[in-house]
PDB file of C-alpha atoms in Angstrom:
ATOM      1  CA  UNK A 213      -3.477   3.913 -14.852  1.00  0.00           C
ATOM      2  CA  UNK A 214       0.216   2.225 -15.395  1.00  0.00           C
ATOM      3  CA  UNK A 215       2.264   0.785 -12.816  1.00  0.00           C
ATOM      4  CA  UNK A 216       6.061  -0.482 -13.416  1.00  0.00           C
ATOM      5  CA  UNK A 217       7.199  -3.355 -11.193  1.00  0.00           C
ATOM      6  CA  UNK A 218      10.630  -3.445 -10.676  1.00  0.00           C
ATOM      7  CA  UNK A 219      11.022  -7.287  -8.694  1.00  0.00           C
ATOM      8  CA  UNK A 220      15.432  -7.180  -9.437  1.00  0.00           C
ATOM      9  CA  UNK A 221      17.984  -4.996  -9.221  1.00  0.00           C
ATOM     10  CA  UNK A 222      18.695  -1.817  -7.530  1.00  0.00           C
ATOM     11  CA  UNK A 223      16.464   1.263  -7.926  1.00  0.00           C
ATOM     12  CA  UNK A 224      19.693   3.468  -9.033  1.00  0.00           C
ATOM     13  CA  UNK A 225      20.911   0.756 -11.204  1.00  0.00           C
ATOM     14  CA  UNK A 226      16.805   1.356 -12.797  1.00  0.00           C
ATOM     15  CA  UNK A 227      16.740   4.912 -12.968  1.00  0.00           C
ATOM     16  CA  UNK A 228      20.009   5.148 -15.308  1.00  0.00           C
ATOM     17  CA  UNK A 229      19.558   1.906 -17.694  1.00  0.00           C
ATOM     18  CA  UNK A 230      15.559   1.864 -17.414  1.00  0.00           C
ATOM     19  CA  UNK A 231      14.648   5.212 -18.767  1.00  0.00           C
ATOM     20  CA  UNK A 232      12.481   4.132 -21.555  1.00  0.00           C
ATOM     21  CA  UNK A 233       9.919   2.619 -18.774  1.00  0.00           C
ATOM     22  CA  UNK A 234       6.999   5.161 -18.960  1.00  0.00           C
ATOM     23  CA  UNK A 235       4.028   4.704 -15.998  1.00  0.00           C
ATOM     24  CA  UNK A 236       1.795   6.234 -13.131  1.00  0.00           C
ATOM     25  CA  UNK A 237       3.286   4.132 -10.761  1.00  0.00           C
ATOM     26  CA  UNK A 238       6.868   2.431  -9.846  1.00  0.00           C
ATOM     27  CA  UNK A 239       6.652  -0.056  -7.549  1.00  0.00           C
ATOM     28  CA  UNK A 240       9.653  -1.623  -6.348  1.00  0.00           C
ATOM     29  CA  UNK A 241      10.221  -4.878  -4.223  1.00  0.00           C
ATOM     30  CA  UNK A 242      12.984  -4.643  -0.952  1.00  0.00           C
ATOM     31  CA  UNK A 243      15.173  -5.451  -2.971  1.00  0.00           C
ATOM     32  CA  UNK A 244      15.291  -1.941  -4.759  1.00  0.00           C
ATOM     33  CA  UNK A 245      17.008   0.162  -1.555  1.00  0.00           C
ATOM     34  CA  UNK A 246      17.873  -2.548   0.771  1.00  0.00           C
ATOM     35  CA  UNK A 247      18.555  -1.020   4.586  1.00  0.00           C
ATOM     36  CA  UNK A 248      18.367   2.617   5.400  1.00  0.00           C
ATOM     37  CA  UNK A 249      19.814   3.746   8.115  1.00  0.00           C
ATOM     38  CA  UNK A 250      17.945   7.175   9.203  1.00  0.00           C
ATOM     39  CA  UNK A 251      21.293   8.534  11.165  1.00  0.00           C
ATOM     40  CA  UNK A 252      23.211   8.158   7.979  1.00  0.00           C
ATOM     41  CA  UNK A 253      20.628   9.289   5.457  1.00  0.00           C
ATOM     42  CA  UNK A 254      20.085  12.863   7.695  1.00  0.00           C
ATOM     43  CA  UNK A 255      23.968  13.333   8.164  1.00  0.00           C
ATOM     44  CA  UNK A 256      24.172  12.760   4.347  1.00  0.00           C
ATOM     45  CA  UNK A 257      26.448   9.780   3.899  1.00  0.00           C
ATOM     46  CA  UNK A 258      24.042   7.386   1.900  1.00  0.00           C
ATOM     47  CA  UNK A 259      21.327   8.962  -0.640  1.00  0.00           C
ATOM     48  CA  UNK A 260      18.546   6.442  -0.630  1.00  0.00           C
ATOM     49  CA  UNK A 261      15.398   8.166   0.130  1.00  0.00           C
ATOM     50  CA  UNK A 262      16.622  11.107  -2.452  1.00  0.00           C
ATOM     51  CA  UNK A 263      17.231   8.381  -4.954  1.00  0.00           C
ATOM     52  CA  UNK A 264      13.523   7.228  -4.645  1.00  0.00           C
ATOM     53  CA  UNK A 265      12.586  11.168  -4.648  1.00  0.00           C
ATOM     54  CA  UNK A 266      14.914  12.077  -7.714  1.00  0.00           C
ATOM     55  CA  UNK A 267      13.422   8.934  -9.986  1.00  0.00           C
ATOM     56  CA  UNK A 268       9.725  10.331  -9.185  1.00  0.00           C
ATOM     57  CA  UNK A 269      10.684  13.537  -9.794  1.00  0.00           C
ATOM     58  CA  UNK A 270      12.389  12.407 -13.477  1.00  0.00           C
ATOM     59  CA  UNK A 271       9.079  10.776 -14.080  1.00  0.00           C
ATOM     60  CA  UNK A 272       6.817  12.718 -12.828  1.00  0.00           C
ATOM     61  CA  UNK A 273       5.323  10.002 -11.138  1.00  0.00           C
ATOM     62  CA  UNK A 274       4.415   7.971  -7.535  1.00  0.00           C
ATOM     63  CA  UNK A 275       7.337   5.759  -6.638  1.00  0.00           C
ATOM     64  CA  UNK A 276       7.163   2.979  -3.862  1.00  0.00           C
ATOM     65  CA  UNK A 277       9.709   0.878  -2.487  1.00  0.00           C
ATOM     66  CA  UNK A 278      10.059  -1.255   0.297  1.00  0.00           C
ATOM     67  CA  UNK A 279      13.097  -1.457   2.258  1.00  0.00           C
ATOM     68  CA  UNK A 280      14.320  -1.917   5.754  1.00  0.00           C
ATOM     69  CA  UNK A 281      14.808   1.017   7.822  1.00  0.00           C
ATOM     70  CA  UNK A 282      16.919   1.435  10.613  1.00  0.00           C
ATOM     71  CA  UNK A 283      16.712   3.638  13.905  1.00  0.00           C
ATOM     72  CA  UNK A 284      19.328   3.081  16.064  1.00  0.00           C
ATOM     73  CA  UNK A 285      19.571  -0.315  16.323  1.00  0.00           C
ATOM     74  CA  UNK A 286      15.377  -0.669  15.586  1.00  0.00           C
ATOM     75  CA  UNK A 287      14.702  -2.303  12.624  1.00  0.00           C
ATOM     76  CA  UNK A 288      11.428  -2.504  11.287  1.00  0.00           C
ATOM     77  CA  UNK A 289      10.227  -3.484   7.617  1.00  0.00           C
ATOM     78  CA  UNK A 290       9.177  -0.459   5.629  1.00  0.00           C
ATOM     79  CA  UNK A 291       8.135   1.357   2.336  1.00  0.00           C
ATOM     80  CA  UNK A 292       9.160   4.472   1.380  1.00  0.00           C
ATOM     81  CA  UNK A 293       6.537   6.963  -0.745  1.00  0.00           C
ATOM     82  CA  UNK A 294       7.798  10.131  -3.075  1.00  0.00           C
ATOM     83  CA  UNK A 295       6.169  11.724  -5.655  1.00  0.00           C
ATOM     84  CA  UNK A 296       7.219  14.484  -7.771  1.00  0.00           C
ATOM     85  CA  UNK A 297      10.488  15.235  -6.196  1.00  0.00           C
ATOM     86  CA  UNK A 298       9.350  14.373  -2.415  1.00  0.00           C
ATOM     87  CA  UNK A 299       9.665  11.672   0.035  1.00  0.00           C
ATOM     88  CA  UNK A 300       5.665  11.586   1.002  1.00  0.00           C
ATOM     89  CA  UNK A 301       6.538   9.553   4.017  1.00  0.00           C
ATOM     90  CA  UNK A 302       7.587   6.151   5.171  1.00  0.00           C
ATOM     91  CA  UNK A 303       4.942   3.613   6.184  1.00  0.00           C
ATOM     92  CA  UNK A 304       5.921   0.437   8.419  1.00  0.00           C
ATOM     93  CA  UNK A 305       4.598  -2.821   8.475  1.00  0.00           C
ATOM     94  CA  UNK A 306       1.676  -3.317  11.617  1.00  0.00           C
ATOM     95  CA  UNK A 307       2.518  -7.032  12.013  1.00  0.00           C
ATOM     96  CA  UNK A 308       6.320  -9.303  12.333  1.00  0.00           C
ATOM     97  CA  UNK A 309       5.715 -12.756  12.657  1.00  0.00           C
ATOM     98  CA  UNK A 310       7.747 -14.933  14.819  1.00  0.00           C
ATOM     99  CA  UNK A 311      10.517 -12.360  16.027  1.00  0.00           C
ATOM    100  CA  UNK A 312      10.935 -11.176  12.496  1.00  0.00           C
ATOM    101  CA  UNK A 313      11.978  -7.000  12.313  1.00  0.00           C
ATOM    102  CA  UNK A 314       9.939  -4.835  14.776  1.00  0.00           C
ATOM    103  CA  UNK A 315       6.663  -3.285  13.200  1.00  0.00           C
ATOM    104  CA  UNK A 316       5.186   0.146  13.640  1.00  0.00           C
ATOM    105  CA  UNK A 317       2.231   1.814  14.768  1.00  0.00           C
ATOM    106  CA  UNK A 318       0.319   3.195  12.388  1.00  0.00           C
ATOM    107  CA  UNK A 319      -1.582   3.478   8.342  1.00  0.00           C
ATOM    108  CA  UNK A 320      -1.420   5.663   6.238  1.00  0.00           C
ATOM    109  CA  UNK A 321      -3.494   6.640   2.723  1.00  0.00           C
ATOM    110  CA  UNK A 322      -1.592   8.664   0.709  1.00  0.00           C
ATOM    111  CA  UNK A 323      -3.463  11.724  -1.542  1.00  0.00           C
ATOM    112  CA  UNK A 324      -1.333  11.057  -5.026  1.00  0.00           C
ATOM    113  CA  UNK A 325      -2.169  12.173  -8.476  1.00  0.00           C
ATOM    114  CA  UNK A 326      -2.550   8.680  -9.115  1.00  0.00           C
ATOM    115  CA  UNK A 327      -5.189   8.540  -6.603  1.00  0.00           C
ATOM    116  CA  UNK A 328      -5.565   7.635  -2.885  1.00  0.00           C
ATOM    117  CA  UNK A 329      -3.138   5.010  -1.914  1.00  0.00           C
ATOM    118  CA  UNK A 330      -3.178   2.694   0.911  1.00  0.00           C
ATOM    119  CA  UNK A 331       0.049   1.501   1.775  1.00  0.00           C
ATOM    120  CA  UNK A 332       0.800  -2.450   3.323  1.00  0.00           C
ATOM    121  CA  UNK A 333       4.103  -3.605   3.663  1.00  0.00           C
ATOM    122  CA  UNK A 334       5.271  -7.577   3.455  1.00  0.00           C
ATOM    123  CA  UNK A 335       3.578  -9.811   6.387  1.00  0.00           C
ATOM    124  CA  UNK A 336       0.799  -7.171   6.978  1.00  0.00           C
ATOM    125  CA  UNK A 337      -0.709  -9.264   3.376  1.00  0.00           C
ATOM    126  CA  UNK A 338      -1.755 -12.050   5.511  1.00  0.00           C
ATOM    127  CA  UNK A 339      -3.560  -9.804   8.255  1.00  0.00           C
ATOM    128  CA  UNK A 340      -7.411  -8.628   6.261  1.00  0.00           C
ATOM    129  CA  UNK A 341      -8.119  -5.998   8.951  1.00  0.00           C
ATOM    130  CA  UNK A 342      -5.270  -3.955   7.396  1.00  0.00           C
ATOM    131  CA  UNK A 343      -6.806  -4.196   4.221  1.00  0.00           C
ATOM    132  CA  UNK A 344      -9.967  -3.516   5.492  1.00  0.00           C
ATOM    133  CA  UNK A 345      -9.057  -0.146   7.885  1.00  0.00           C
ATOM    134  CA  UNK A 346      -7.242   1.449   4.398  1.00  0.00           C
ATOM    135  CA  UNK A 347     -10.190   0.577   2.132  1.00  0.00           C
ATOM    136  CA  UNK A 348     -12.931   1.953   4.794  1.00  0.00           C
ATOM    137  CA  UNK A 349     -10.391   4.688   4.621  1.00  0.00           C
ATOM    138  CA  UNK A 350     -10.913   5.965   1.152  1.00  0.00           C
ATOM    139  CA  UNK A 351      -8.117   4.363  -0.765  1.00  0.00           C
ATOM    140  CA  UNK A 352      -8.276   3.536  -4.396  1.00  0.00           C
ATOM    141  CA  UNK A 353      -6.101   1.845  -4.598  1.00  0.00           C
ATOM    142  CA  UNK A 354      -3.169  -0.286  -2.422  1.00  0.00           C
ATOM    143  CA  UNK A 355       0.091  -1.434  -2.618  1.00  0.00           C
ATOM    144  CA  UNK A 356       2.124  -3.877  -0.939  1.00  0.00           C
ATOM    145  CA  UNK A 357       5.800  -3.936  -1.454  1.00  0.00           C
ATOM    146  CA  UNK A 358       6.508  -8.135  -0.319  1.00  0.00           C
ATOM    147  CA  UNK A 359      10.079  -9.234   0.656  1.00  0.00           C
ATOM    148  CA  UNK A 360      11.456 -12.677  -0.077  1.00  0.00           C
ATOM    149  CA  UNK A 361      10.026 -15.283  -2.257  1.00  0.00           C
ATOM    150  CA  UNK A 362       5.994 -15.905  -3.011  1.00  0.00           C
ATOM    151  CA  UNK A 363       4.361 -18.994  -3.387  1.00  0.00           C
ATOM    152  CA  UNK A 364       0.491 -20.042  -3.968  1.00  0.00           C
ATOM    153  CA  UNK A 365      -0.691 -18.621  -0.958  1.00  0.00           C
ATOM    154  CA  UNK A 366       0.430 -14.877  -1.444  1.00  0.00           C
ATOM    155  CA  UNK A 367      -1.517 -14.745  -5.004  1.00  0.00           C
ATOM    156  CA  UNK A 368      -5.040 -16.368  -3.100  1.00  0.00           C
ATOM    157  CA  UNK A 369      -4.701 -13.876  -0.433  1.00  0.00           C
ATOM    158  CA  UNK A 370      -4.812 -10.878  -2.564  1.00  0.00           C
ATOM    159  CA  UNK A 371      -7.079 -12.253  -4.665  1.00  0.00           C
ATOM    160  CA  UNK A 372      -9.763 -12.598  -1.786  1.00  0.00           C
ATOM    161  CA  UNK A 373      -8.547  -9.115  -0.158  1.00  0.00           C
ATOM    162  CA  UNK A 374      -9.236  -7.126  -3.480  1.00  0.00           C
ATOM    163  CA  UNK A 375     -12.597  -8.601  -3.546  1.00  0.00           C
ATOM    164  CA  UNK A 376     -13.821  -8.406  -0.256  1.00  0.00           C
ATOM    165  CA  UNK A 377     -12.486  -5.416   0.333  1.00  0.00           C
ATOM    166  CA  UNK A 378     -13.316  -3.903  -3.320  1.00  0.00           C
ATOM    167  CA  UNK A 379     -10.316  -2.355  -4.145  1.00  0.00           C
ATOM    168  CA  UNK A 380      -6.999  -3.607  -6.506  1.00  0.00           C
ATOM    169  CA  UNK A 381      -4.203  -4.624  -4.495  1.00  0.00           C
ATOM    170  CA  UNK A 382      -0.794  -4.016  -6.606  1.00  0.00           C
ATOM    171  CA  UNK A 383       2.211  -6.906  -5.538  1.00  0.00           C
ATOM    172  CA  UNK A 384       5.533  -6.506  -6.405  1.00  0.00           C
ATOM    173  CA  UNK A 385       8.274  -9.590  -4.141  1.00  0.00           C
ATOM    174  CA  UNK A 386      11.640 -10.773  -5.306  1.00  0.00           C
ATOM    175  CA  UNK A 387      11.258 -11.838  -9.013  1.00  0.00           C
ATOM    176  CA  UNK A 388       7.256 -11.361  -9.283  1.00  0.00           C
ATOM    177  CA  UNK A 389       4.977  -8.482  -9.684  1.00  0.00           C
ATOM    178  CA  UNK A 390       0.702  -9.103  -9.436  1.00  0.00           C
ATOM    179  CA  UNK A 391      -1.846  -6.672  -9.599  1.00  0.00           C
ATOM    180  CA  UNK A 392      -5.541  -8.479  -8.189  1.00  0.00           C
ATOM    181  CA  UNK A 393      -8.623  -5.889  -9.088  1.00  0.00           C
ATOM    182  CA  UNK A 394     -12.008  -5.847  -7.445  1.00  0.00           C
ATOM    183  CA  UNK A 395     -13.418  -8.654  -9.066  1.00  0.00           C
ATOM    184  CA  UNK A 396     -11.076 -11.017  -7.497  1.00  0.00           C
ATOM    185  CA  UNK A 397      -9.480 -11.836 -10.536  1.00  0.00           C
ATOM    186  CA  UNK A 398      -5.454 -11.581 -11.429  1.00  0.00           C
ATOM    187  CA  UNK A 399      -5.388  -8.991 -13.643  1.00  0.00           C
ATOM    188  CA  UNK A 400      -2.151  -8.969 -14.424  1.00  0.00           C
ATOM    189  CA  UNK A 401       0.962 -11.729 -13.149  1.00  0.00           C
ATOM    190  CA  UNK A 402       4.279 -11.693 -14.305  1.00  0.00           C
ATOM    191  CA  UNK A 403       7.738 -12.805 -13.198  1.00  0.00           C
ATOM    192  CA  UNK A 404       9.669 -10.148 -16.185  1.00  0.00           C
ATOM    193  CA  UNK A 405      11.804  -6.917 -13.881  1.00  0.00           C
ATOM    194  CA  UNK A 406      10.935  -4.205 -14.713  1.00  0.00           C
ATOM    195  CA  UNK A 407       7.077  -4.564 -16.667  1.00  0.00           C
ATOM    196  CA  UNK A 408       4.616  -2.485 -16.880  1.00  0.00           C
ATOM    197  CA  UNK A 409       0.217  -3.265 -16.934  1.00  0.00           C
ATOM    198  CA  UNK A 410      -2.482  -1.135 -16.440  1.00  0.00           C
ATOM    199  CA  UNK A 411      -5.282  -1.220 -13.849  1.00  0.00           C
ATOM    200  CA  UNK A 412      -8.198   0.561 -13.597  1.00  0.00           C
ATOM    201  CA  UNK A 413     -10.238   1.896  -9.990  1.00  0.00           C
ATOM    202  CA  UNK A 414     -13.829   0.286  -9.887  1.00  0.00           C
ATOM    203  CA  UNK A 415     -15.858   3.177  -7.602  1.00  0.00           C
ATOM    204  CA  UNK A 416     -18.851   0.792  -7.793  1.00  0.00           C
ATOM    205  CA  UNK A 417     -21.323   0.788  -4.178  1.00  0.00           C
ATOM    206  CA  UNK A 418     -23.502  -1.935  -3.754  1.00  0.00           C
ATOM    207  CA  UNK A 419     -25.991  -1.913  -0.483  1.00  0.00           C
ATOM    208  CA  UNK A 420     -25.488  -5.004   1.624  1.00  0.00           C
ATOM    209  CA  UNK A 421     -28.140  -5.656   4.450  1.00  0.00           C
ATOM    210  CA  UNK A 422     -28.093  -8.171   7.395  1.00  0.00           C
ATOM    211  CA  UNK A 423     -30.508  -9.071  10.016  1.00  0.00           C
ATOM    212  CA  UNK A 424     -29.293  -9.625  13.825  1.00  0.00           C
ATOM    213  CA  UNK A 425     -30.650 -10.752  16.936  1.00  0.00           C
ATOM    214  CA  UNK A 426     -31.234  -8.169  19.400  1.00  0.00           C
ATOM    215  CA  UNK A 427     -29.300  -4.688  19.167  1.00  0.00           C
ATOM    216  CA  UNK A 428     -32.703  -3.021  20.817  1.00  0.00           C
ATOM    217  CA  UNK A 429     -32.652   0.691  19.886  1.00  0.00           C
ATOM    218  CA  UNK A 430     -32.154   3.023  22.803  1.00  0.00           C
ATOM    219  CA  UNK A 431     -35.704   4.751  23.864  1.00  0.00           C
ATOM    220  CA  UNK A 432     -34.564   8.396  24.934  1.00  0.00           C
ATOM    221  CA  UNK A 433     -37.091  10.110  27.100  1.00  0.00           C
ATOM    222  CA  UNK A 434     -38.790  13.162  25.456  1.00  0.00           C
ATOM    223  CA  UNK A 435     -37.684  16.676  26.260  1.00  0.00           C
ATOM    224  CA  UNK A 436     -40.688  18.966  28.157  1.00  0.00           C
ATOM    225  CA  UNK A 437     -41.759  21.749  25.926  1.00  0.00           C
ATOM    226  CA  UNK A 438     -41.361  24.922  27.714  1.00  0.00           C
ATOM    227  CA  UNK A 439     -44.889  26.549  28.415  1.00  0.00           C
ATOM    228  CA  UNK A 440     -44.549  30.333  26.702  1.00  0.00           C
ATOM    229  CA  UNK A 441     -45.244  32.693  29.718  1.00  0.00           C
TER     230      UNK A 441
END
């Protein structure tokens, strides 16, 4: 499988300079849309969300990019899906930290031709049980659009996540684009915009037991047969 990162510039600006850039996946940073307001984008004065639906559609592909969206007033940190010509859906990030954008409600894996895709969006990266719930879930795969700048700690934490979890995590912030796989190695790190790698999904099941304390089974009194009259 091949993923693009776009980590600069606008995701118009991309789809008419970038066209040679071939891949599976485009995954842009929130830097790519910026804020969406949904008022405007249903009365038809901005064209964001049809951008990111017209570039998968000239590719033939899965693109995701993160962005801010915007209902009435209600701003919460999102990433917007399309594949093929359609907006798939938006997904908003579970967690704000410290009175950041407000978050939403709910996960989402999406069924792509790429494969199932978990969606997490910036600051949900440092929360595991988000990770966790998408990759009990099914997902082959997830990707986590990342605003701002990264540091050490962002590149540790998906590291860990894609191997406790078992399943690649692809990164794309401001200026850097990582893809961690199951092993919990970097499998590909790059600060170029846009560049391209390709990842493969690891299916492997391994059977993990533990012992506990306790946790009695239930004894459930037998049912009477019926005597046959």
């Amino acid at each position: 499988m091949r993923v693009c990162f776009v980590s600069r510039g606008k995701l118009q600006t991309f789809r008419q300079q970038d066209g040679e850039q071939r891949a599976d996946i485009y995954l842009f940073g929130f830097q790519g849309i910026g804020e969406v307001s949904y008022e405007k984008e249903l009365k038809g004065e901005t064209d964001f969300f049809s951008s990111a639906a017209l570039l998968s559609k000239t590719y033939k592909s899965v693109v995701v990019c993160g962005c801010v969206t915007n209902t009435c007033g209600h701003k919460r940190k999102s990433a917007v899906v399309a594949e093929n010509g359609k907006i798939c859906g938006v997904s908003d990030a579970l967690h704000s930290v410290d009175g950041g954008c407000g978050c939403g409600a709910a996960l989402r894996v999406y069924e792509t031709k790429a494969g199932k895709m978990g969606v997490i969006v910036d600051e949900d990266l440092y929360f595991p049980d988000v990770i966790k719930a998408l990759a009990m879930c099914g997902s082959d795969f997830i990707v986590c659009p990342f605003d701002g700048a990264t540091d050490g700690l962002q590149s540790v934490l998906l590291r860990a996540s894609a191997y406790y979890y078992g399943v690649p995590l692809l990164f794309c912030a401001d200026g850097y684009g990582m893809i961690a796989d199951s092993t919990g190695e970097a499998l590909f790190a790059s600060p170029q915009s846009p560049v391209s790698a390709e990842f493969g999904n690891r299916k492997e099941y391994h059977l993990v037991e533990t012992r506990r304390r306790g946790f009695y089974p239930v004894k459930r009194p037998k049912k009477q047969e019926k005597t046959p009259r």
